[in-house]
Amino acid sequence: MPTMNPRTLSLRALLFLGLWQIGRRSLASAPELQDQPKKIAVVGAGIGGTAAAFYLRQEFGAGVQIHVFEPGAVGGRLATVNIGDHEYETGGSVIHPLNLHMKHFIEKLGIPPRKNVPSKMAIFDGKELTFEESDWYIVNVLHMLWRYGFNFLRMHMWVESILDKFMRIYQYQQYGYSFSSVDRLLHAMGGDSFLTLVNQTTEEAMMGEGFSQIFLNDIVTPVTRVNYGQSVRINGFVGAVSLAGADSGLWAVEGGNKRVCSGLLYHSKSELIPARVTSILVKVRPSKTGTTTSFYEVNYVEESGPAHSLYDIVIIATPLHQGKSDITFSGFSPPIPAHYPGRYHQTVSTLVHGMLNVSYLGTTELASEFTVSDVLTTDSKDSVFNSLSSIDPVYIPQGYKRPPASQTKVWKVFSPKPLSLEQMQDMFISWDSVSETQWLAYPSYHPPHRKTPPFILHNRLYYLNAVEWAASAMEMSAISARNVALLAHHRWHQQVSKIDQEDLHIRLRGEL
Ligand SMILES: Cc1cc2nc3c(=O)[nH]c(=O)nc-3n(C[C@H](O)[C@H](O)[C@H](O)COP(=O)(O)OP(=O)(O)OC[C@H]3O[C@@H](n4cnc5c(N)ncnc54)[C@H](O)[C@@H]3O)c2cc1C
Ligand SMILES: *[C@@H]1O[C@H](CO)[C@@H](O)[C@H](O)[C@H]1NC(C)=O
Ligand SMILES: *[C@@H]1O[C@H](CO)[C@@H](O)[C@H](O)[C@H]1NC(C)=O
C-alpha cells in the first residue's frame, strides 16, 4: 500500500487493518514456531533487567526460558536500609506522575503507591537559606515573580514542551515500534531538537531559551544537584528530566521501590540465578538446515563455583563502565569492550537517625517550628552536601505526620564524598545511628558526549543501560527495557518494519 495516506483512513478501516495485521502476524509466525528462542539471559536484576524479563515474556510467550543473573540484592540502585523498626529508601526514590511504565507495573503487580506526605523545600547556599517555601502557595508565587520574573512560568512551559514529545514513546511502544540506538530513540521522540538537547549543557540550552543566569544559579542548579549530584553542565535532556522531577505529584512505591523489581521477576516467571556474570563468549554451531547459528555462552560465578550456560539471546542490564561491572566479551568481531568510555558519578547517601542543628543552616527559626523536608543547595564551595532531606519510612504508619526538626528523626544527606566526623558534628546535635551507601549513581555528564554506547552489541546481544547517557532514571531503564525486548523480538523474526521507523508521531496521529 505504498500511496495510502494513513490520515484519510477511517477509524473502522484502521481497526480492520489492525486486526488484519494481527491475523497476518500469527499466520506468518506459525511455521516459524520451532524457531522461537529457547533460552534468554538477562544480566542484572535492577528495574532495567526485571522490566526486560517482563517485556521479553510478553513478546516471546510462555515457551521461552528466561534466566536473570544477579549477585547482589534484587533492585540494584533501588534499595532500602533498616533504621530502627522501619525501612528507608537509600537509592532511587521518587517517580514522576507521567512515568507510565512504572505506573503500569504497580497496577499490574497490585502494589499500591506510598501514602503522600506533603513536602516543603528550601535552598541553602552553604551559609544561609536563600529561599524557604511558604505554606501559602500565593506567597511562593509572589516571591518568585518578584525575584525571577517570568522565568518560572517559562521553565514550566519549556519542561512541558519537552515532556509532550517525550510522551510519544509510549504510543510507539504500544504499537510495537523499537529503535536500534539511543539517538534514534531520542530522534523519534523529539526530532533534531532532542539530539541537540543531549549534546549541549542544560545551561547552554536554557540560556538559549532566554533564561537568566541568576535563575540558573539559584533555582536550576539546586535541582540538578539534588537529582544528579552535578551542576547545570549536565546535558539539557537530563536537565529537563530533573526539572520535571520538581513537579508536583511525585510518588513512590509502598514498601519500597525495589518491590517492583521482585514483582516483575515473579510475574515474568523467570528464574533468578544468584551469580555474577564474568564473561560472554560467542559460539557458532551448524544448524539442522545446514546454515550456522550463533549462541552465547554466559560464564558466571555462583556460590558453588563457576558455571556456564548457552543462550539464544542475552540482555545486559547493568552499566558497562569502570567500577560498575566487569564482564569480558570474547570472540566478537568487532570486539566489545568491558568498559565504555565515560565514568559514573559518585553520590554518597548517608541516612542519619538524629537531631539536626538547624543553626547550621543559618536560620534563626526554632527547631520545633522548622518543618522543611528538603534542603537543596546552590553550587558553592561552602556546601559540603548536595541535599539534606527529612525522609519517611517506606510504609507510612497510620496517622503519620512528619515531625519537626526538634525531634530525633531520619535525615538523608546526599554528598559527593563520605561525611567526616567533623561535618557530622557540625550538622547534627546528636545521632544514634548512621547508614552510609556509596553509589556510583548515574553517568558523569559532560556534553557534547562522545559516542553513546549502542543498544545492539552483537546480533542478539543487547545493552539496556546505554540509555543512561541521555538520562538515568527508573523510567528510562523501563523504556529501554521495553525497547530492547521489542528489538530482540523483531530482529529474531526479521520484522524490520517495526524498527527505526521515521515520522511515527505523524503516522500514528489520531490513533489512540
Ligand atoms: C542515590 C540515587 C538516587 C536516585 N534517585 C532517583 C530518583 O529519585 N528517581 C529515579 O527515577 N531515579 C533515581 N536514580 C536513578 C535510578 O536509581 C537508576 O537509573 C535505576 O535504578 C537504574 O536501574 P538499572 O536496573 O538500569 O540498573 P541497576 O539498578 O544498577 O541494576 C543493575 C544490576 O546489575 C547487577 N550486576 C552488575 N554487574 C553484574 C554482573 N557481572 N553479573 C550479574 N549482575 C550484575 C547489579 O548488582 C545491579 O543489581 C537514583 C540513583 C541513585 C544511586
Ligand atoms: C549548631 O551550629 C551552630 C552554628 O554552626 C554552632 O554555633 C552551635 O555550637 C551548634 N550547636 C550544637 C549543639 O552543636
Ligand atoms: C554533538 O556535538 C559534537 C561536537 O560539538 C558534534 O561533532 C556532533 O555532530 C554533535 N552531534 C549531534 C547529534 O548534534
Coordinates of C-alpha atoms and ligand atoms in Angstrom, one line a residue:
M1 CA 0.0 0.0 0.0
P2 CA 2.6 2.5 -1.0
T3 CA 0.5 5.5 -1.6
M4 CA -2.1 5.2 1.1
N5 CA -2.3 8.2 3.3
P6 CA -3.0 7.0 6.8
R7 CA -4.7 10.2 7.8
T8 CA -7.5 9.7 5.4
L9 CA -8.3 6.2 6.7
S10 CA -11.5 5.9 8.7
L11 CA -11.4 4.5 12.2
R12 CA -13.2 1.4 11.0
A13 CA -10.6 0.9 8.3
L14 CA -7.9 1.3 10.9
L15 CA -9.5 -1.2 13.2
F16 CA -9.8 -3.6 10.3
L17 CA -6.2 -3.1 9.3
G18 CA -5.2 -3.6 12.9
L19 CA -7.0 -6.9 13.1
W20 CA -5.7 -7.9 9.7
Q21 CA -2.1 -7.2 10.9
I22 CA -2.6 -9.3 14.0
G23 CA -4.0 -12.1 11.9
R24 CA -1.2 -11.9 9.5
R25 CA 1.4 -11.9 12.3
S26 CA 0.0 -15.1 13.8
L27 CA -0.2 -16.8 10.4
A28 CA 3.2 -15.8 9.4
S29 CA 4.8 -16.9 12.7
A30 CA 3.1 -20.3 12.8
P31 CA 5.6 -22.1 10.6
E32 CA 8.4 -20.4 12.5
L33 CA 7.2 -21.7 15.9
Q34 CA 10.1 -24.1 16.2
D35 CA 12.3 -21.1 15.6
Q36 CA 11.3 -19.3 18.8
P37 CA 14.3 -18.7 21.1
K38 CA 14.6 -21.3 23.8
K39 CA 16.7 -19.5 26.4
I40 CA 17.3 -15.9 27.1
A41 CA 19.7 -14.5 29.7
V42 CA 19.3 -11.1 31.4
V43 CA 22.3 -9.8 33.3
G44 CA 21.3 -7.7 36.3
A45 CA 18.1 -7.6 38.4
G46 CA 17.6 -3.8 38.8
I47 CA 14.5 -2.2 37.4
G48 CA 16.0 -2.4 33.9
G49 CA 16.7 -6.2 34.0
T50 CA 13.5 -7.2 35.7
A51 CA 11.4 -5.0 33.4
A52 CA 13.3 -6.6 30.4
A53 CA 12.3 -10.0 31.8
F54 CA 8.7 -8.8 32.0
Y55 CA 8.6 -7.5 28.4
L56 CA 10.6 -10.4 27.0
R57 CA 7.9 -12.8 28.4
Q58 CA 5.2 -10.5 26.8
E59 CA 7.0 -10.6 23.4
F60 CA 8.2 -14.2 23.2
G61 CA 5.4 -16.0 25.1
A62 CA 5.3 -18.8 27.7
G63 CA 7.7 -21.2 25.9
V64 CA 11.0 -19.4 26.4
Q65 CA 13.2 -19.9 29.5
I66 CA 14.4 -16.6 31.0
H67 CA 17.3 -16.5 33.4
V68 CA 18.1 -13.4 35.3
F69 CA 21.6 -13.2 36.8
E70 CA 22.1 -11.1 39.9
P71 CA 24.9 -11.4 42.5
G72 CA 23.5 -8.8 44.9
A73 CA 20.1 -7.8 46.0
V74 CA 17.2 -7.7 43.5
G75 CA 16.6 -4.0 42.9
G76 CA 20.1 -2.8 42.2
R77 CA 20.1 1.0 42.6
L78 CA 16.6 0.8 44.2
A79 CA 17.4 -0.2 47.7
T80 CA 16.3 0.3 51.3
V81 CA 18.1 0.2 54.7
N82 CA 16.7 -0.6 58.1
I83 CA 16.8 2.1 60.8
G84 CA 15.0 1.1 64.0
D85 CA 11.8 -0.6 63.1
H86 CA 11.5 1.0 59.7
E87 CA 12.9 0.8 56.2
Y88 CA 14.0 3.8 54.2
E89 CA 15.0 4.4 50.5
T90 CA 18.7 4.9 50.0
G91 CA 18.8 4.9 46.2
G92 CA 16.3 5.9 43.6
S93 CA 13.4 7.3 45.5
V94 CA 10.8 9.4 43.5
I95 CA 8.8 8.7 40.4
H96 CA 7.1 11.3 38.2
P97 CA 3.3 11.1 37.7
L98 CA 3.8 10.7 33.9
N99 CA 6.2 7.7 34.2
L100 CA 3.7 5.4 32.6
H101 CA 5.7 2.2 32.7
M102 CA 6.3 2.5 36.4
K103 CA 2.7 3.2 36.9
H104 CA 1.6 0.3 34.8
F105 CA 4.0 -2.1 36.7
I106 CA 2.5 -1.3 40.2
E107 CA -1.1 -1.6 38.8
K108 CA -0.2 -5.0 37.2
L109 CA 1.5 -6.2 40.3
G110 CA -1.2 -4.9 42.6
I111 CA 1.3 -2.9 44.7
P112 CA -0.2 0.4 46.0
P113 CA 1.7 3.8 45.8
R114 CA 3.0 5.1 49.1
K115 CA 0.8 7.5 51.0
N116 CA 1.8 11.0 50.2
V117 CA 3.3 13.2 52.9
P118 CA 3.3 16.9 52.0
S119 CA 6.8 18.3 51.5
K120 CA 8.4 21.7 51.9
M121 CA 11.5 22.9 50.1
A122 CA 14.3 25.3 51.0
I123 CA 17.6 26.3 49.3
F124 CA 20.9 26.6 51.2
D125 CA 24.0 28.4 49.9
G126 CA 26.4 27.0 52.4
K127 CA 25.8 29.8 54.8
E128 CA 22.1 30.5 55.0
L129 CA 18.7 29.7 53.5
T130 CA 18.2 31.8 50.4
F131 CA 14.7 30.5 49.9
E132 CA 12.2 28.8 52.0
E133 CA 8.9 27.6 50.7
S134 CA 5.9 29.0 52.5
D135 CA 2.9 27.1 53.4
W136 CA 1.0 29.7 51.4
Y137 CA 1.1 29.0 47.7
I138 CA 0.4 32.6 46.8
V139 CA 3.4 33.8 48.9
N140 CA 5.6 31.5 46.9
V141 CA 4.3 32.7 43.6
L142 CA 4.7 36.4 44.5
H143 CA 8.2 35.8 45.9
M144 CA 9.3 34.0 42.8
L145 CA 7.7 36.6 40.5
W146 CA 9.4 39.4 42.3
R147 CA 12.9 37.8 42.1
Y148 CA 12.8 35.9 38.8
G149 CA 10.1 37.5 36.8
F150 CA 8.6 35.1 34.3
N151 CA 11.5 32.6 34.4
F152 CA 9.3 30.2 36.4
L153 CA 6.4 30.3 34.0
R154 CA 8.8 29.9 31.1
M155 CA 10.5 27.0 32.8
H156 CA 7.2 25.3 33.2
M157 CA 6.4 25.7 29.6
W158 CA 9.8 24.6 28.4
V159 CA 9.7 21.4 30.5
E160 CA 6.1 20.8 29.4
S161 CA 7.0 21.0 25.7
I162 CA 9.8 18.5 26.2
L163 CA 7.6 16.2 28.2
D164 CA 5.0 16.3 25.5
K165 CA 7.5 15.0 23.0
F166 CA 8.8 12.5 25.5
M167 CA 5.4 11.0 26.0
R168 CA 5.3 9.9 22.3
I169 CA 7.5 6.9 23.2
Y170 CA 4.6 5.3 25.0
Q171 CA 2.5 5.3 21.9
Y172 CA 5.3 3.9 19.7
Q173 CA 6.0 1.1 22.2
Q174 CA 2.2 0.4 22.4
Y175 CA 2.3 -0.2 18.7
G176 CA 5.4 -2.4 19.0
Y177 CA 7.9 0.0 17.4
S178 CA 11.5 -0.2 18.5
F179 CA 14.8 1.7 17.9
S180 CA 18.3 0.4 17.3
S181 CA 20.2 3.2 19.1
V182 CA 19.7 5.8 21.7
D183 CA 20.0 8.6 19.1
R184 CA 17.2 7.0 17.0
L185 CA 15.0 6.6 20.0
L186 CA 15.6 10.3 21.0
H187 CA 15.0 11.4 17.4
A188 CA 11.8 9.5 17.2
M189 CA 10.5 11.4 20.3
G190 CA 11.8 14.9 19.7
G191 CA 13.5 15.1 16.4
D192 CA 16.7 17.0 15.9
S193 CA 15.8 19.2 18.9
F194 CA 16.3 16.3 21.3
L195 CA 19.6 15.3 19.7
T196 CA 20.8 18.9 20.2
L197 CA 19.5 18.9 23.8
V198 CA 21.6 15.9 24.8
N199 CA 24.6 17.3 23.0
Q200 CA 24.6 20.6 24.9
T201 CA 24.7 21.6 28.6
T202 CA 21.5 22.5 30.4
E203 CA 23.0 25.9 30.9
E204 CA 23.5 26.4 27.2
A205 CA 20.1 25.0 26.3
M206 CA 18.3 27.2 28.9
M207 CA 20.3 30.4 28.2
G208 CA 19.4 29.8 24.5
E209 CA 15.8 29.8 25.6
G210 CA 16.2 33.2 27.4
F211 CA 16.5 32.1 31.0
S212 CA 18.6 34.3 33.2
Q213 CA 22.0 33.3 34.7
I214 CA 20.6 34.2 38.2
F215 CA 17.7 31.8 37.7
L216 CA 20.1 29.1 36.6
N217 CA 22.3 29.5 39.6
D218 CA 19.6 30.0 42.2
I219 CA 16.9 27.6 41.1
V220 CA 18.0 25.2 38.3
T221 CA 21.4 24.3 39.9
P222 CA 19.9 23.1 43.2
V223 CA 17.5 20.9 41.2
T224 CA 20.3 19.3 39.1
R225 CA 22.4 18.9 42.3
V226 CA 19.7 17.1 44.2
N227 CA 18.8 14.8 41.3
Y228 CA 22.2 14.1 39.7
G229 CA 24.8 15.5 42.2
Q230 CA 26.1 17.7 39.3
S231 CA 25.8 21.2 38.1
V232 CA 23.9 22.7 35.1
R233 CA 26.7 21.5 32.9
I234 CA 24.8 18.1 32.7
N235 CA 23.2 17.7 29.3
G236 CA 20.0 19.6 28.5
F237 CA 17.8 16.4 28.3
V238 CA 18.8 15.1 31.7
G239 CA 18.4 18.7 33.0
A240 CA 14.9 18.8 31.7
V241 CA 14.2 15.4 33.4
S242 CA 15.5 16.9 36.6
L243 CA 13.2 19.9 36.3
A244 CA 10.2 17.7 35.6
G245 CA 11.2 16.0 38.8
A246 CA 10.4 19.3 40.6
D247 CA 6.8 19.0 39.5
S248 CA 4.0 18.1 41.9
G249 CA 2.5 14.7 42.2
L250 CA 5.8 12.8 42.6
W251 CA 5.2 9.3 44.1
A252 CA 6.9 6.2 45.4
V253 CA 6.0 2.6 46.0
E254 CA 4.6 1.4 49.2
G255 CA 7.1 -0.9 50.9
G256 CA 10.0 0.4 48.8
N257 CA 10.6 1.0 45.1
K258 CA 12.6 -2.2 44.8
R259 CA 9.4 -4.3 45.3
V260 CA 8.6 -3.5 41.7
C261 CA 11.7 -5.5 40.7
S262 CA 10.9 -8.6 42.6
G263 CA 7.3 -8.3 41.5
L264 CA 8.3 -8.2 37.8
L265 CA 10.7 -11.1 38.2
Y266 CA 7.9 -13.2 39.7
H267 CA 5.3 -12.1 37.2
S268 CA 7.6 -12.8 34.3
K269 CA 8.1 -16.4 35.5
S270 CA 11.8 -16.1 35.0
E271 CA 14.4 -17.8 37.1
L272 CA 16.7 -15.8 39.3
I273 CA 20.3 -17.1 39.2
P274 CA 22.2 -15.6 42.2
A275 CA 25.5 -15.3 40.4
R276 CA 27.9 -12.8 38.9
V277 CA 28.5 -13.0 35.1
T278 CA 32.2 -12.9 34.4
S279 CA 32.3 -13.3 30.6
I280 CA 30.3 -13.9 27.5
L281 CA 31.6 -15.8 24.5
V282 CA 30.0 -16.1 21.1
K283 CA 29.8 -19.7 19.8
V284 CA 28.9 -20.7 16.3
R285 CA 27.3 -24.1 15.6
P286 CA 26.0 -25.8 12.5
S287 CA 22.2 -25.9 12.5
K288 CA 19.8 -28.5 11.1
T289 CA 19.1 -26.6 8.0
G290 CA 22.8 -26.6 7.1
T291 CA 23.5 -22.9 7.9
T292 CA 25.1 -21.8 11.1
T293 CA 23.6 -20.2 14.2
S294 CA 25.3 -18.4 17.0
F295 CA 24.8 -18.9 20.7
Y296 CA 26.1 -17.0 23.6
E297 CA 28.0 -18.8 26.4
V298 CA 27.4 -17.0 29.6
N299 CA 30.1 -17.7 32.2
Y300 CA 29.2 -16.9 35.8
V301 CA 30.3 -17.5 39.4
E302 CA 27.8 -18.7 41.9
E303 CA 28.2 -19.7 45.5
S304 CA 29.1 -23.3 44.5
G305 CA 31.7 -22.1 42.0
P306 CA 32.0 -21.2 38.3
A307 CA 29.5 -22.4 35.7
H308 CA 28.3 -21.6 32.2
S309 CA 25.2 -21.9 30.0
L310 CA 24.2 -21.3 26.4
Y311 CA 21.6 -18.7 25.4
D312 CA 20.0 -17.6 22.2
I313 CA 19.6 -14.0 23.3
V314 CA 21.4 -12.0 26.0
I315 CA 20.4 -8.7 27.5
I316 CA 23.0 -6.7 29.5
A317 CA 21.1 -4.7 32.1
T318 CA 24.0 -3.2 34.1
P319 CA 26.2 -0.3 33.1
L320 CA 29.4 -1.4 31.3
H321 CA 31.6 1.2 33.0
Q322 CA 34.6 1.2 35.3
G323 CA 33.6 0.2 38.8
K324 CA 30.0 -0.9 37.8
S325 CA 30.6 -4.3 36.3
D326 CA 33.4 -6.3 34.8
I327 CA 32.3 -8.6 32.0
T328 CA 34.7 -9.8 29.4
F329 CA 33.4 -10.3 25.8
S330 CA 35.3 -12.9 23.8
G331 CA 35.2 -14.0 20.2
F332 CA 33.3 -10.9 19.0
S333 CA 34.3 -9.0 15.9
P334 CA 34.4 -6.1 16.1
P335 CA 35.4 -6.5 19.8
I336 CA 33.1 -5.4 22.6
P337 CA 34.9 -3.5 25.4
A338 CA 34.4 -4.5 29.0
H339 CA 34.1 -0.8 29.8
Y340 CA 32.9 2.0 27.6
P341 CA 34.4 5.5 27.9
G342 CA 32.9 7.8 30.5
R343 CA 32.5 7.3 34.2
Y344 CA 29.8 7.1 36.7
H345 CA 29.4 9.9 39.3
Q346 CA 29.7 9.1 43.0
T347 CA 26.8 10.1 45.3
V348 CA 27.1 9.1 48.9
S349 CA 23.8 8.6 50.6
T350 CA 24.0 8.9 54.4
L351 CA 21.0 8.2 56.5
V352 CA 21.2 9.7 59.9
H353 CA 18.8 9.0 62.8
G354 CA 19.4 12.0 64.9
M355 CA 18.7 15.6 65.7
L356 CA 19.6 18.3 63.2
N357 CA 21.3 21.5 64.3
V358 CA 19.1 24.0 62.5
S359 CA 21.5 26.8 63.2
Y360 CA 23.9 25.1 60.8
L361 CA 21.5 26.2 58.0
G362 CA 21.9 29.8 59.2
T363 CA 18.3 30.1 60.2
T364 CA 17.1 31.6 63.4
E365 CA 13.9 29.6 63.3
L366 CA 13.1 27.4 66.3
A367 CA 13.8 23.7 65.6
S368 CA 10.3 23.0 66.8
E369 CA 8.9 25.2 64.0
F370 CA 11.3 24.1 61.3
T371 CA 9.3 21.8 59.1
V372 CA 11.3 22.0 55.8
S373 CA 11.6 18.5 54.4
D374 CA 14.1 19.1 51.5
V375 CA 17.1 21.4 51.7
L376 CA 18.6 21.9 48.2
T377 CA 21.9 23.6 47.7
T378 CA 23.5 26.1 45.3
D379 CA 26.9 25.4 43.7
S380 CA 29.1 26.9 46.4
K381 CA 32.4 25.8 47.8
D382 CA 30.7 26.2 51.2
S383 CA 28.2 23.4 50.5
V384 CA 29.5 20.1 51.7
F385 CA 26.4 18.3 50.7
N386 CA 24.1 18.3 47.6
S387 CA 20.9 17.9 49.6
L388 CA 19.5 17.2 53.0
S389 CA 16.1 15.7 53.4
S390 CA 13.9 14.6 56.2
I391 CA 12.6 11.2 54.9
D392 CA 9.7 9.0 55.7
P393 CA 9.6 5.2 56.0
V394 CA 8.6 3.1 53.0
Y395 CA 5.4 2.1 54.8
I396 CA 3.7 5.2 56.2
P397 CA 2.2 4.4 59.6
Q398 CA -1.5 5.3 60.2
G399 CA -1.9 8.9 61.2
Y400 CA 1.8 9.7 60.4
K401 CA 2.9 13.4 60.4
R402 CA 6.4 14.4 59.6
P403 CA 8.0 15.5 62.9
P404 CA 9.6 18.9 63.2
A405 CA 13.4 19.3 63.4
S406 CA 13.3 19.4 67.2
Q407 CA 12.7 15.6 67.3
T408 CA 15.1 12.8 66.5
K409 CA 14.2 11.5 63.0
V410 CA 15.8 10.2 59.8
W411 CA 17.7 12.6 57.6
K412 CA 19.1 11.7 54.3
V413 CA 22.3 13.5 53.1
F414 CA 23.5 13.3 49.5
S415 CA 27.1 14.3 49.2
P416 CA 29.9 13.8 46.6
K417 CA 32.2 12.4 49.4
P418 CA 31.5 10.5 52.6
L419 CA 30.8 12.9 55.5
S420 CA 33.6 13.3 58.0
L421 CA 33.0 13.2 61.8
E422 CA 33.6 16.9 62.0
Q423 CA 31.0 17.5 59.2
M424 CA 28.5 15.3 61.0
Q425 CA 29.1 17.2 64.3
D426 CA 28.5 20.5 62.5
M427 CA 25.2 19.3 61.1
F428 CA 23.8 17.3 63.9
I429 CA 23.4 17.9 67.6
S430 CA 23.2 14.2 68.2
W431 CA 22.6 10.9 66.4
D432 CA 22.2 7.3 67.3
S433 CA 22.6 5.5 64.0
V434 CA 24.2 6.2 60.6
S435 CA 23.9 4.2 57.4
E436 CA 26.2 5.1 54.5
T437 CA 25.9 3.9 50.9
Q438 CA 28.4 4.9 48.3
W439 CA 26.8 4.8 45.0
L440 CA 28.3 5.0 41.5
A441 CA 24.9 6.6 40.9
Y442 CA 24.5 7.9 37.3
P443 CA 26.7 8.9 34.5
S444 CA 29.0 11.9 35.0
Y445 CA 27.6 14.0 32.2
H446 CA 29.9 16.1 30.1
P447 CA 28.3 17.2 26.9
P448 CA 28.9 17.2 24.0
H449 CA 29.1 13.4 24.6
R450 CA 31.5 11.3 22.6
K451 CA 29.7 8.3 21.1
T452 CA 26.8 6.9 23.2
P453 CA 27.2 3.1 23.6
P454 CA 25.0 1.0 21.4
F455 CA 21.8 -0.9 22.2
I456 CA 23.0 -3.7 19.9
L457 CA 26.3 -5.1 20.9
H458 CA 26.1 -8.1 18.5
N459 CA 23.3 -10.0 16.6
R460 CA 21.3 -11.0 19.6
L461 CA 23.3 -9.4 22.4
Y462 CA 21.7 -6.2 23.7
Y463 CA 22.7 -3.4 26.1
L464 CA 19.9 -1.7 28.0
N465 CA 21.9 0.8 30.1
A466 CA 23.2 2.7 27.1
V467 CA 20.1 4.9 27.6
E468 CA 21.5 6.3 30.8
W469 CA 23.7 8.7 28.8
A470 CA 20.6 10.5 27.7
A471 CA 19.2 10.4 31.2
S472 CA 19.4 8.0 34.1
A473 CA 16.1 7.3 35.9
M474 CA 13.9 4.3 36.7
E475 CA 11.5 5.1 33.9
M476 CA 14.4 5.5 31.4
S477 CA 15.6 1.9 32.3
A478 CA 12.0 0.7 31.9
I479 CA 11.6 2.4 28.5
S480 CA 14.9 0.9 27.4
A481 CA 13.8 -2.5 28.7
R482 CA 10.7 -2.4 26.5
N483 CA 12.7 -1.2 23.6
V484 CA 15.3 -3.9 23.9
A485 CA 12.6 -6.6 24.3
L486 CA 10.8 -5.4 21.1
L487 CA 14.1 -5.1 19.3
A488 CA 15.1 -8.6 20.3
H489 CA 11.8 -9.9 19.1
H490 CA 11.6 -8.1 15.8
R491 CA 15.2 -8.9 14.9
W492 CA 14.6 -12.6 15.8
H493 CA 11.6 -12.7 13.5
Q494 CA 13.0 -10.3 10.9
Q495 CA 10.2 -7.8 11.3
V496 CA 12.3 -4.9 10.0
S497 CA 9.2 -2.7 9.5
K498 CA 9.0 -2.3 13.3
I499 CA 12.5 -1.0 13.7
D500 CA 13.7 2.6 13.3
Q501 CA 10.6 4.0 11.5
E502 CA 10.7 7.7 10.8
D503 CA 7.9 10.2 11.5
L504 CA 5.9 7.9 13.7
H505 CA 4.3 10.7 15.5
I506 CA 2.8 11.9 12.3
R507 CA 1.9 8.4 11.0
L508 CA 0.3 7.4 14.3
R509 CA -1.5 10.7 14.9
G510 CA -5.1 10.2 15.9
E511 CA -4.6 6.6 16.8
L512 CA -5.0 6.0 20.5
Ligands
LIG1 C1 21.3 7.8 45.2 C2 20.4 7.7 43.9 C3 19.2 8.4 43.8 C4 18.4 8.3 42.7 N1 17.2 8.9 42.6 C5 16.4 8.6 41.6 C6 15.0 9.1 41.7 O1 14.6 9.7 42.6 N2 14.2 8.7 40.6 C7 14.6 8.0 39.6 O2 13.8 7.7 38.7 N3 15.9 7.5 39.5 C8 16.8 7.8 40.5 N4 18.0 7.3 40.5 C9 18.5 6.5 39.3 C10 17.9 5.1 39.3 O3 18.0 4.5 40.6 C11 18.6 4.3 38.2 O4 18.5 5.0 37.0 C12 17.9 2.9 38.0 O5 17.6 2.3 39.3 C13 18.8 2.0 37.2 O6 18.3 0.7 37.1 P1 19.0 -0.4 36.3 O7 18.3 -1.6 36.5 O8 19.1 0.1 34.9 O9 20.5 -0.5 36.9 P2 20.9 -1.1 38.3 O10 19.8 -0.8 39.3 O11 22.3 -0.6 38.6 O12 20.9 -2.7 38.1 C14 22.0 -3.4 37.6 C15 22.1 -4.7 38.4 O13 23.1 -5.5 37.7 C16 23.9 -6.2 38.7 N5 25.2 -6.5 38.1 C17 26.3 -5.8 38.0 N6 27.3 -6.5 37.4 C18 26.8 -7.7 37.2 C19 27.3 -9.0 36.7 N7 28.6 -9.0 36.3 N8 26.5 -10.1 36.6 C20 25.3 -10.0 37.1 N9 24.7 -8.9 37.6 C21 25.4 -7.8 37.7 C22 24.0 -5.2 39.8 O14 24.2 -5.9 41.1 C23 22.6 -4.5 39.8 O15 21.7 -5.1 40.7 C24 18.9 7.4 41.6 C25 20.1 6.7 41.7 C26 20.8 6.8 42.9 C27 22.0 6.0 43.0
LIG2 C1 24.9 24.4 66.0 O1 25.5 25.1 65.0 C2 25.9 26.4 65.3 C3 26.4 27.1 64.0 O2 27.2 26.3 63.2 C4 27.0 26.3 66.4 O3 27.5 27.6 66.7 C5 26.5 25.6 67.6 O4 27.5 25.3 68.5 C6 25.9 24.2 67.2 N1 25.2 23.6 68.3 C7 25.4 22.4 68.8 C8 24.6 22.0 69.9 O5 26.2 21.7 68.3
LIG3 C1 27.4 17.0 19.0 O1 28.4 17.9 19.2 C2 29.6 17.5 18.5 C3 30.7 18.5 18.9 O2 30.2 19.8 19.0 C4 29.4 17.4 17.0 O3 30.5 17.0 16.3 C5 28.2 16.4 16.8 O4 27.9 16.4 15.4 C6 27.0 16.8 17.6 N1 26.0 15.7 17.4 C7 24.7 16.0 17.2 C8 23.8 14.8 17.1 O5 24.2 17.1 17.2

